[in-house]
């Protein structure tokens, strides 16, 4: 029996999961919403590293590991590639192409938090869209800066930082209003390549605001890299992995 273990984490993973029948498993870390209307099985929570994942693959008779985690979820992608090697099961990955700057963009790549802090020095009103990571630095915000930070969950800010809890997709008009009202002078972003969070880049372009981009982490080699849901579904059907 063909059995897929789909590692979720991006919107496209859910679209793939919706096509899978009851023998397949959709695996989630448990940080986002867990769908309850799927035909395939849904498993929530980690495996205890690559070895734990390999044991699960063996125990469940998985024939294909499909990594559709976020491009910055590098740990899970490395675990998936290692577990595939340990079990001899092929590993495919959905790898969204990175966003590319246009001629009017001022994008500055930073490798880590230290480089980001340096690059931020000239600005007063940064808008962070990196998820939870900046929350640990709220006590270190320089007196000349006021941060706006957008994350999935509602958590308290402080006198120097407002936290907006919101989930994409984000729309251009709302993003324009946010930049205007908060007088944002620099945007901080990962390069997720996701259309649902891309409007902020358009607003930065319109306002001639720099974008500090956290570099994508290196990801492991896999048996097959696919760029879109359509490419994954076509590859699955060519390979004889039936859906629903
Ligand atoms: P990570 O550092 O790569 O993974 C941390 C641990 O979470 C993994 O070692 C694994 O635990 C567990 N895990 C991750 N994805 C899993 C999955 N699909 N099924 C079961 N367990 C999973 O990931 P992260 O950056 O913390 O992100 C956590 C989840 O949120 C990922 O699924 C990712 O795709 C999604 N996400 C991440 C970002 C981001 O910017 N990092 C953005 C949007 C969504 P064990 O080692 O115990 O197996």
PDB file of C-alpha atoms and ligand atoms in Angstrom:
ATOM      1  CA  UNK A   1       0.000   0.000   0.000  1.00  0.00           C
ATOM      2  CA  UNK A   2       1.263   3.461  -0.825  1.00  0.00           C
ATOM      3  CA  UNK A   3       1.456   5.501   2.326  1.00  0.00           C
ATOM      4  CA  UNK A   4       2.618   9.114   2.491  1.00  0.00           C
ATOM      5  CA  UNK A   5       3.800  10.969   5.580  1.00  0.00           C
ATOM      6  CA  UNK A   6       3.253  14.642   4.789  1.00  0.00           C
ATOM      7  CA  UNK A   7       5.118  17.040   7.092  1.00  0.00           C
ATOM      8  CA  UNK A   8       3.044  20.208   7.197  1.00  0.00           C
ATOM      9  CA  UNK A   9       3.874  23.785   8.104  1.00  0.00           C
ATOM     10  CA  UNK A  10       2.903  25.954   5.125  1.00  0.00           C
ATOM     11  CA  UNK A  11      -0.481  26.715   3.556  1.00  0.00           C
ATOM     12  CA  UNK A  12       0.354  24.567   0.548  1.00  0.00           C
ATOM     13  CA  UNK A  13       0.772  21.529   2.807  1.00  0.00           C
ATOM     14  CA  UNK A  14      -2.877  21.757   3.823  1.00  0.00           C
ATOM     15  CA  UNK A  15      -3.888  21.936   0.149  1.00  0.00           C
ATOM     16  CA  UNK A  16      -1.946  18.711  -0.469  1.00  0.00           C
ATOM     17  CA  UNK A  17      -3.385  17.094   2.675  1.00  0.00           C
ATOM     18  CA  UNK A  18      -6.893  17.787   1.359  1.00  0.00           C
ATOM     19  CA  UNK A  19      -6.199  15.514  -1.621  1.00  0.00           C
ATOM     20  CA  UNK A  20      -4.959  12.565   0.458  1.00  0.00           C
ATOM     21  CA  UNK A  21      -7.015   9.511   1.344  1.00  0.00           C
ATOM     22  CA  UNK A  22      -7.386   7.855   4.761  1.00  0.00           C
ATOM     23  CA  UNK A  23      -4.209   5.738   4.562  1.00  0.00           C
ATOM     24  CA  UNK A  24      -1.976   8.818   4.471  1.00  0.00           C
ATOM     25  CA  UNK A  25      -0.782  10.908   7.435  1.00  0.00           C
ATOM     26  CA  UNK A  26      -0.570  14.692   7.704  1.00  0.00           C
ATOM     27  CA  UNK A  27       1.891  15.624  10.431  1.00  0.00           C
ATOM     28  CA  UNK A  28       1.858  18.955  12.256  1.00  0.00           C
ATOM     29  CA  UNK A  29       4.154  20.389  14.922  1.00  0.00           C
ATOM     30  CA  UNK A  30       1.114  21.764  16.763  1.00  0.00           C
ATOM     31  CA  UNK A  31       1.928  25.465  16.651  1.00  0.00           C
ATOM     32  CA  UNK A  32      -0.856  26.428  14.237  1.00  0.00           C
ATOM     33  CA  UNK A  33      -4.445  25.418  13.635  1.00  0.00           C
ATOM     34  CA  UNK A  34      -5.178  21.701  13.385  1.00  0.00           C
ATOM     35  CA  UNK A  35      -7.770  20.937  10.677  1.00  0.00           C
ATOM     36  CA  UNK A  36     -10.619  18.633  11.639  1.00  0.00           C
ATOM     37  CA  UNK A  37     -12.194  18.137   8.214  1.00  0.00           C
ATOM     38  CA  UNK A  38      -9.589  16.024   6.422  1.00  0.00           C
ATOM     39  CA  UNK A  39      -9.981  12.540   5.010  1.00  0.00           C
ATOM     40  CA  UNK A  40      -6.369  11.639   5.771  1.00  0.00           C
ATOM     41  CA  UNK A  41      -5.099  11.027   9.294  1.00  0.00           C
ATOM     42  CA  UNK A  42      -3.714  13.987  11.227  1.00  0.00           C
ATOM     43  CA  UNK A  43      -0.888  13.597  13.711  1.00  0.00           C
ATOM     44  CA  UNK A  44       0.161  16.452  15.995  1.00  0.00           C
ATOM     45  CA  UNK A  45       3.524  16.839  17.768  1.00  0.00           C
ATOM     46  CA  UNK A  46       7.200  16.020  17.307  1.00  0.00           C
ATOM     47  CA  UNK A  47       8.857  12.630  16.969  1.00  0.00           C
ATOM     48  CA  UNK A  48      11.883  13.150  19.188  1.00  0.00           C
ATOM     49  CA  UNK A  49      14.388  13.953  16.432  1.00  0.00           C
ATOM     50  CA  UNK A  50      15.398  12.149  13.239  1.00  0.00           C
ATOM     51  CA  UNK A  51      15.691   8.736  14.925  1.00  0.00           C
ATOM     52  CA  UNK A  52      12.191   9.039  16.378  1.00  0.00           C
ATOM     53  CA  UNK A  53      10.868  10.009  12.965  1.00  0.00           C
ATOM     54  CA  UNK A  54      12.665   7.013  11.411  1.00  0.00           C
ATOM     55  CA  UNK A  55      11.067   4.693  13.964  1.00  0.00           C
ATOM     56  CA  UNK A  56       7.639   6.150  13.141  1.00  0.00           C
ATOM     57  CA  UNK A  57       8.244   5.683   9.393  1.00  0.00           C
ATOM     58  CA  UNK A  58       9.170   2.022   9.946  1.00  0.00           C
ATOM     59  CA  UNK A  59       6.344   1.329  12.378  1.00  0.00           C
ATOM     60  CA  UNK A  60       3.703   2.894  10.107  1.00  0.00           C
ATOM     61  CA  UNK A  61       4.987   1.391   6.847  1.00  0.00           C
ATOM     62  CA  UNK A  62       5.465   4.804   5.221  1.00  0.00           C
ATOM     63  CA  UNK A  63       6.626   4.664   1.549  1.00  0.00           C
ATOM     64  CA  UNK A  64       7.190   8.369   0.913  1.00  0.00           C
ATOM     65  CA  UNK A  65       8.151  11.273   3.135  1.00  0.00           C
ATOM     66  CA  UNK A  66       6.940  14.610   1.815  1.00  0.00           C
ATOM     67  CA  UNK A  67       8.480  17.639   3.531  1.00  0.00           C
ATOM     68  CA  UNK A  68       6.186  20.650   3.228  1.00  0.00           C
ATOM     69  CA  UNK A  69       7.475  22.510   6.259  1.00  0.00           C
ATOM     70  CA  UNK A  70       8.299  26.223   6.234  1.00  0.00           C
ATOM     71  CA  UNK A  71      11.587  27.186   4.505  1.00  0.00           C
ATOM     72  CA  UNK A  72      12.915  28.403   7.909  1.00  0.00           C
ATOM     73  CA  UNK A  73      11.925  25.172   9.717  1.00  0.00           C
ATOM     74  CA  UNK A  74      15.372  23.810   8.898  1.00  0.00           C
ATOM     75  CA  UNK A  75      15.560  21.437  11.861  1.00  0.00           C
ATOM     76  CA  UNK A  76      12.556  19.448  10.693  1.00  0.00           C
ATOM     77  CA  UNK A  77      13.788  19.379   7.098  1.00  0.00           C
ATOM     78  CA  UNK A  78      17.152  18.006   8.258  1.00  0.00           C
ATOM     79  CA  UNK A  79      15.361  15.459  10.462  1.00  0.00           C
ATOM     80  CA  UNK A  80      13.256  14.399   7.477  1.00  0.00           C
ATOM     81  CA  UNK A  81      16.272  13.945   5.191  1.00  0.00           C
ATOM     82  CA  UNK A  82      18.144  11.958   7.869  1.00  0.00           C
ATOM     83  CA  UNK A  83      15.130   9.790   8.689  1.00  0.00           C
ATOM     84  CA  UNK A  84      14.667   9.066   4.984  1.00  0.00           C
ATOM     85  CA  UNK A  85      18.294   7.907   4.754  1.00  0.00           C
ATOM     86  CA  UNK A  86      17.945   5.769   7.880  1.00  0.00           C
ATOM     87  CA  UNK A  87      14.814   4.037   6.575  1.00  0.00           C
ATOM     88  CA  UNK A  88      15.530   3.963   2.846  1.00  0.00           C
ATOM     89  CA  UNK A  89      12.275   5.793   2.165  1.00  0.00           C
ATOM     90  CA  UNK A  90      12.437   8.571  -0.477  1.00  0.00           C
ATOM     91  CA  UNK A  91      12.109  12.155   0.697  1.00  0.00           C
ATOM     92  CA  UNK A  92      10.547  14.819  -1.488  1.00  0.00           C
ATOM     93  CA  UNK A  93      10.266  18.447  -0.506  1.00  0.00           C
ATOM     94  CA  UNK A  94       8.001  21.295  -1.469  1.00  0.00           C
ATOM     95  CA  UNK A  95      10.443  24.203  -1.668  1.00  0.00           C
ATOM     96  CA  UNK A  96       8.835  27.545  -2.380  1.00  0.00           C
ATOM     97  CA  UNK A  97      11.034  29.805  -4.515  1.00  0.00           C
ATOM     98  CA  UNK A  98      12.400  32.795  -2.594  1.00  0.00           C
ATOM     99  CA  UNK A  99      11.103  36.303  -3.279  1.00  0.00           C
ATOM    100  CA  UNK A 100      13.423  38.344  -5.490  1.00  0.00           C
ATOM    101  CA  UNK A 101      13.946  42.106  -5.134  1.00  0.00           C
ATOM    102  CA  UNK A 102      12.842  44.354  -7.975  1.00  0.00           C
ATOM    103  CA  UNK A 103      14.789  47.378  -9.303  1.00  0.00           C
ATOM    104  CA  UNK A 104      13.027  49.757  -6.859  1.00  0.00           C
ATOM    105  CA  UNK A 105      13.624  47.608  -3.792  1.00  0.00           C
ATOM    106  CA  UNK A 106      16.167  48.278  -1.057  1.00  0.00           C
ATOM    107  CA  UNK A 107      16.591  44.811   0.466  1.00  0.00           C
ATOM    108  CA  UNK A 108      19.455  44.119   2.880  1.00  0.00           C
ATOM    109  CA  UNK A 109      20.152  40.517   3.800  1.00  0.00           C
ATOM    110  CA  UNK A 110      21.160  39.704   7.376  1.00  0.00           C
ATOM    111  CA  UNK A 111      22.449  36.364   8.607  1.00  0.00           C
ATOM    112  CA  UNK A 112      21.344  36.440  12.231  1.00  0.00           C
ATOM    113  CA  UNK A 113      20.071  38.554  15.110  1.00  0.00           C
ATOM    114  CA  UNK A 114      23.470  40.250  15.684  1.00  0.00           C
ATOM    115  CA  UNK A 115      23.639  41.438  12.059  1.00  0.00           C
ATOM    116  CA  UNK A 116      20.005  42.456  12.204  1.00  0.00           C
ATOM    117  CA  UNK A 117      20.565  44.605  15.317  1.00  0.00           C
ATOM    118  CA  UNK A 118      23.425  46.405  13.566  1.00  0.00           C
ATOM    119  CA  UNK A 119      21.434  46.967  10.400  1.00  0.00           C
ATOM    120  CA  UNK A 120      18.513  48.309  12.470  1.00  0.00           C
ATOM    121  CA  UNK A 121      20.578  50.980  14.222  1.00  0.00           C
ATOM    122  CA  UNK A 122      19.652  53.925  11.935  1.00  0.00           C
ATOM    123  CA  UNK A 123      15.884  53.319  12.186  1.00  0.00           C
ATOM    124  CA  UNK A 124      13.240  54.397  14.693  1.00  0.00           C
ATOM    125  CA  UNK A 125      10.007  52.570  13.804  1.00  0.00           C
ATOM    126  CA  UNK A 126      10.772  48.997  12.689  1.00  0.00           C
ATOM    127  CA  UNK A 127       8.045  46.512  11.779  1.00  0.00           C
ATOM    128  CA  UNK A 128       9.028  42.926  12.632  1.00  0.00           C
ATOM    129  CA  UNK A 129       7.352  40.075  10.787  1.00  0.00           C
ATOM    130  CA  UNK A 130       9.645  37.246  11.912  1.00  0.00           C
ATOM    131  CA  UNK A 131       7.239  35.450  14.239  1.00  0.00           C
ATOM    132  CA  UNK A 132       8.110  34.948  17.899  1.00  0.00           C
ATOM    133  CA  UNK A 133      11.918  35.250  17.792  1.00  0.00           C
ATOM    134  CA  UNK A 134      12.160  39.016  18.540  1.00  0.00           C
ATOM    135  CA  UNK A 135      10.012  38.598  21.686  1.00  0.00           C
ATOM    136  CA  UNK A 136      13.087  37.564  23.667  1.00  0.00           C
ATOM    137  CA  UNK A 137      14.723  40.946  22.941  1.00  0.00           C
ATOM    138  CA  UNK A 138      11.901  43.244  24.114  1.00  0.00           C
ATOM    139  CA  UNK A 139      13.944  44.389  27.140  1.00  0.00           C
ATOM    140  CA  UNK A 140      16.855  45.418  24.877  1.00  0.00           C
ATOM    141  CA  UNK A 141      14.948  47.836  22.612  1.00  0.00           C
ATOM    142  CA  UNK A 142      17.024  51.032  22.291  1.00  0.00           C
ATOM    143  CA  UNK A 143      15.389  54.186  23.667  1.00  0.00           C
ATOM    144  CA  UNK A 144      15.326  55.746  20.174  1.00  0.00           C
ATOM    145  CA  UNK A 145      13.230  52.886  18.719  1.00  0.00           C
ATOM    146  CA  UNK A 146       9.594  51.860  18.917  1.00  0.00           C
ATOM    147  CA  UNK A 147       8.869  48.391  17.562  1.00  0.00           C
ATOM    148  CA  UNK A 148       5.767  46.969  15.965  1.00  0.00           C
ATOM    149  CA  UNK A 149       5.872  43.202  16.040  1.00  0.00           C
ATOM    150  CA  UNK A 150       3.417  40.882  14.296  1.00  0.00           C
ATOM    151  CA  UNK A 151       3.164  37.284  15.498  1.00  0.00           C
ATOM    152  CA  UNK A 152       0.625  34.457  15.450  1.00  0.00           C
ATOM    153  CA  UNK A 153      -0.256  34.605  19.137  1.00  0.00           C
ATOM    154  CA  UNK A 154      -1.345  37.456  21.326  1.00  0.00           C
ATOM    155  CA  UNK A 155       1.379  38.197  23.857  1.00  0.00           C
ATOM    156  CA  UNK A 156       1.981  41.324  25.922  1.00  0.00           C
ATOM    157  CA  UNK A 157       4.279  44.016  24.529  1.00  0.00           C
ATOM    158  CA  UNK A 158       5.833  46.800  26.556  1.00  0.00           C
ATOM    159  CA  UNK A 159       6.238  50.595  26.504  1.00  0.00           C
ATOM    160  CA  UNK A 160       8.616  50.336  23.525  1.00  0.00           C
ATOM    161  CA  UNK A 161       6.794  47.613  21.559  1.00  0.00           C
ATOM    162  CA  UNK A 162       3.276  46.937  20.307  1.00  0.00           C
ATOM    163  CA  UNK A 163       2.484  43.345  19.440  1.00  0.00           C
ATOM    164  CA  UNK A 164      -0.140  42.580  16.832  1.00  0.00           C
ATOM    165  CA  UNK A 165      -1.526  39.039  16.835  1.00  0.00           C
ATOM    166  CA  UNK A 166      -2.590  38.177  13.296  1.00  0.00           C
ATOM    167  CA  UNK A 167      -2.528  35.351  10.773  1.00  0.00           C
ATOM    168  CA  UNK A 168      -2.222  35.830   7.030  1.00  0.00           C
ATOM    169  CA  UNK A 169      -3.237  36.233   4.342  1.00  0.00           C
ATOM    170  CA  UNK A 170      -2.576  39.969   4.644  1.00  0.00           C
ATOM    171  CA  UNK A 171      -4.153  42.375   2.168  1.00  0.00           C
ATOM    172  CA  UNK A 172      -2.483  45.296   0.466  1.00  0.00           C
ATOM    173  CA  UNK A 173      -4.859  47.995   1.726  1.00  0.00           C
ATOM    174  CA  UNK A 174      -4.558  46.826   5.334  1.00  0.00           C
ATOM    175  CA  UNK A 175      -0.786  46.671   5.063  1.00  0.00           C
ATOM    176  CA  UNK A 176      -0.694  50.187   3.592  1.00  0.00           C
ATOM    177  CA  UNK A 177      -2.803  51.465   6.507  1.00  0.00           C
ATOM    178  CA  UNK A 178      -0.597  49.722   9.058  1.00  0.00           C
ATOM    179  CA  UNK A 179       2.627  51.223   7.664  1.00  0.00           C
ATOM    180  CA  UNK A 180       0.996  54.665   7.511  1.00  0.00           C
ATOM    181  CA  UNK A 181      -0.568  54.657  10.991  1.00  0.00           C
ATOM    182  CA  UNK A 182       2.558  53.307  12.648  1.00  0.00           C
ATOM    183  CA  UNK A 183       4.981  55.446  10.619  1.00  0.00           C
ATOM    184  CA  UNK A 184       7.052  52.356   9.829  1.00  0.00           C
ATOM    185  CA  UNK A 185      10.536  53.213   8.544  1.00  0.00           C
ATOM    186  CA  UNK A 186      11.969  49.698   8.078  1.00  0.00           C
ATOM    187  CA  UNK A 187      10.452  46.245   7.513  1.00  0.00           C
ATOM    188  CA  UNK A 188      12.041  43.062   8.876  1.00  0.00           C
ATOM    189  CA  UNK A 189      11.049  39.825   7.195  1.00  0.00           C
ATOM    190  CA  UNK A 190      12.000  36.270   6.420  1.00  0.00           C
ATOM    191  CA  UNK A 191      12.072  35.349   2.753  1.00  0.00           C
ATOM    192  CA  UNK A 192       9.189  32.914   2.945  1.00  0.00           C
ATOM    193  CA  UNK A 193       8.194  33.264  -0.704  1.00  0.00           C
ATOM    194  CA  UNK A 194       4.540  33.091   0.335  1.00  0.00           C
ATOM    195  CA  UNK A 195       1.989  35.066  -1.689  1.00  0.00           C
ATOM    196  CA  UNK A 196      -0.131  35.475   1.456  1.00  0.00           C
ATOM    197  CA  UNK A 197       2.476  37.663   3.190  1.00  0.00           C
ATOM    198  CA  UNK A 198       3.914  39.377   0.109  1.00  0.00           C
ATOM    199  CA  UNK A 199       1.836  42.626   0.172  1.00  0.00           C
ATOM    200  CA  UNK A 200       4.072  44.106   2.906  1.00  0.00           C
ATOM    201  CA  UNK A 201       6.945  44.064   0.388  1.00  0.00           C
ATOM    202  CA  UNK A 202       4.861  46.017  -2.078  1.00  0.00           C
ATOM    203  CA  UNK A 203       4.107  48.625   0.614  1.00  0.00           C
ATOM    204  CA  UNK A 204       7.802  48.917   1.509  1.00  0.00           C
ATOM    205  CA  UNK A 205       8.520  49.473  -2.206  1.00  0.00           C
ATOM    206  CA  UNK A 206       5.817  52.155  -2.498  1.00  0.00           C
ATOM    207  CA  UNK A 207       7.134  53.981   0.559  1.00  0.00           C
ATOM    208  CA  UNK A 208      10.813  53.507  -0.414  1.00  0.00           C
ATOM    209  CA  UNK A 209      11.449  51.796   2.930  1.00  0.00           C
ATOM    210  CA  UNK A 210      14.347  49.329   3.316  1.00  0.00           C
ATOM    211  CA  UNK A 211      13.612  45.676   4.027  1.00  0.00           C
ATOM    212  CA  UNK A 212      15.954  43.692   6.262  1.00  0.00           C
ATOM    213  CA  UNK A 213      15.669  40.093   5.113  1.00  0.00           C
ATOM    214  CA  UNK A 214      16.756  37.217   7.298  1.00  0.00           C
ATOM    215  CA  UNK A 215      18.711  34.806   5.063  1.00  0.00           C
ATOM    216  CA  UNK A 216      17.119  31.472   4.314  1.00  0.00           C
ATOM    217  CA  UNK A 217      18.785  28.616   6.217  1.00  0.00           C
ATOM    218  CA  UNK A 218      20.535  25.920   4.174  1.00  0.00           C
ATOM    219  CA  UNK A 219      18.284  22.909   3.616  1.00  0.00           C
ATOM    220  CA  UNK A 220      19.328  19.310   2.987  1.00  0.00           C
ATOM    221  CA  UNK A 221      19.398  17.640  -0.405  1.00  0.00           C
ATOM    222  CA  UNK A 222      16.324  15.488  -1.054  1.00  0.00           C
ATOM    223  CA  UNK A 223      15.313  12.998  -3.731  1.00  0.00           C
ATOM    224  CA  UNK A 224      13.008  15.461  -5.397  1.00  0.00           C
ATOM    225  CA  UNK A 225      12.343  19.205  -4.976  1.00  0.00           C
ATOM    226  CA  UNK A 226       9.011  20.587  -6.146  1.00  0.00           C
ATOM    227  CA  UNK A 227       7.990  24.238  -6.237  1.00  0.00           C
ATOM    228  CA  UNK A 228       4.202  24.179  -6.027  1.00  0.00           C
ATOM    229  CA  UNK A 229       1.161  22.174  -4.962  1.00  0.00           C
ATOM    230  CA  UNK A 230       0.384  21.439  -8.618  1.00  0.00           C
ATOM    231  CA  UNK A 231       3.907  20.097  -9.170  1.00  0.00           C
ATOM    232  CA  UNK A 232       3.634  17.896  -6.057  1.00  0.00           C
ATOM    233  CA  UNK A 233       0.263  16.483  -7.086  1.00  0.00           C
ATOM    234  CA  UNK A 234       1.466  15.804 -10.632  1.00  0.00           C
ATOM    235  CA  UNK A 235       4.597  14.065  -9.312  1.00  0.00           C
ATOM    236  CA  UNK A 236       2.533  11.980  -6.887  1.00  0.00           C
ATOM    237  CA  UNK A 237       0.182  10.812  -9.587  1.00  0.00           C
ATOM    238  CA  UNK A 238       3.040  10.043 -12.031  1.00  0.00           C
ATOM    239  CA  UNK A 239       4.716   8.048  -9.298  1.00  0.00           C
ATOM    240  CA  UNK A 240       1.576   6.022  -8.624  1.00  0.00           C
ATOM    241  CA  UNK A 241       0.762   7.523  -5.252  1.00  0.00           C
ATOM    242  CA  UNK A 242      -2.996   7.832  -5.382  1.00  0.00           C
ATOM    243  CA  UNK A 243      -4.746  10.648  -3.562  1.00  0.00           C
ATOM    244  CA  UNK A 244      -8.206  10.489  -2.045  1.00  0.00           C
TER     245      UNK A 244
HETATM  246  P1  LIG B   1      11.879  23.433  13.366  1.00  0.00           P
HETATM  247  O1  LIG B   1      12.793  24.253  14.224  1.00  0.00           O
HETATM  248  O2  LIG B   1      12.381  22.967  12.058  1.00  0.00           O
HETATM  249  O3  LIG B   1      11.376  22.129  14.161  1.00  0.00           O
HETATM  250  C1  LIG B   1      11.377  22.044  15.569  1.00  0.00           C
HETATM  251  C2  LIG B   1      10.763  20.733  15.969  1.00  0.00           C
HETATM  252  O4  LIG B   1       9.342  20.770  15.814  1.00  0.00           O
HETATM  253  C3  LIG B   1      11.196  19.548  15.114  1.00  0.00           C
HETATM  254  O5  LIG B   1      12.474  19.086  15.488  1.00  0.00           O
HETATM  255  C4  LIG B   1      10.075  18.579  15.361  1.00  0.00           C
HETATM  256  O6  LIG B   1      10.189  17.998  16.652  1.00  0.00           O
HETATM  257  C5  LIG B   1       8.870  19.486  15.404  1.00  0.00           C
HETATM  258  N1  LIG B   1       8.219  19.640  14.105  1.00  0.00           N
HETATM  259  C6  LIG B   1       8.412  20.612  13.171  1.00  0.00           C
HETATM  260  N2  LIG B   1       7.602  20.419  12.126  1.00  0.00           N
HETATM  261  C7  LIG B   1       6.880  19.309  12.390  1.00  0.00           C
HETATM  262  C8  LIG B   1       5.865  18.616  11.676  1.00  0.00           C
HETATM  263  N3  LIG B   1       5.401  19.034  10.488  1.00  0.00           N
HETATM  264  N4  LIG B   1       5.342  17.492  12.256  1.00  0.00           N
HETATM  265  C9  LIG B   1       5.778  17.102  13.471  1.00  0.00           C
HETATM  266  N5  LIG B   1       6.728  17.718  14.177  1.00  0.00           N
HETATM  267  C10 LIG B   1       7.264  18.818  13.646  1.00  0.00           C
HETATM  268  O7  LIG B   1      10.509  24.195  13.136  1.00  0.00           O
HETATM  269  P2  LIG B   1      10.022  25.626  13.687  1.00  0.00           P
HETATM  270  O8  LIG B   1      10.732  26.676  12.931  1.00  0.00           O
HETATM  271  O9  LIG B   1      10.040  25.593  15.186  1.00  0.00           O
HETATM  272  O10 LIG B   1       8.519  25.590  13.168  1.00  0.00           O
HETATM  273  C11 LIG B   1       7.564  24.728  13.781  1.00  0.00           C
HETATM  274  C12 LIG B   1       6.476  24.438  12.758  1.00  0.00           C
HETATM  275  O11 LIG B   1       5.900  25.680  12.327  1.00  0.00           O
HETATM  276  C13 LIG B   1       7.017  23.737  11.516  1.00  0.00           C
HETATM  277  O12 LIG B   1       6.119  22.750  11.110  1.00  0.00           O
HETATM  278  C14 LIG B   1       7.094  24.842  10.489  1.00  0.00           C
HETATM  279  O13 LIG B   1       6.891  24.356   9.181  1.00  0.00           O
HETATM  280  C15 LIG B   1       5.988  25.791  10.911  1.00  0.00           C
HETATM  281  N6  LIG B   1       6.288  27.195  10.588  1.00  0.00           N
HETATM  282  C16 LIG B   1       7.524  27.698  10.869  1.00  0.00           C
HETATM  283  C17 LIG B   1       7.811  29.005  10.529  1.00  0.00           C
HETATM  284  C18 LIG B   1       9.178  29.583  10.784  1.00  0.00           C
HETATM  285  O14 LIG B   1       9.399  30.762  10.410  1.00  0.00           O
HETATM  286  N7  LIG B   1      10.096  28.857  11.380  1.00  0.00           N
HETATM  287  C19 LIG B   1       6.840  29.800   9.913  1.00  0.00           C
HETATM  288  C20 LIG B   1       5.588  29.251   9.644  1.00  0.00           C
HETATM  289  C21 LIG B   1       5.325  27.931   9.990  1.00  0.00           C
HETATM  290  P3  LIG B   1      10.893  16.565  16.860  1.00  0.00           P
HETATM  291  O15 LIG B   1      12.363  16.783  16.650  1.00  0.00           O
HETATM  292  O16 LIG B   1      10.533  16.219  18.252  1.00  0.00           O
HETATM  293  O17 LIG B   1      10.318  15.629  15.841  1.00  0.00           O
END
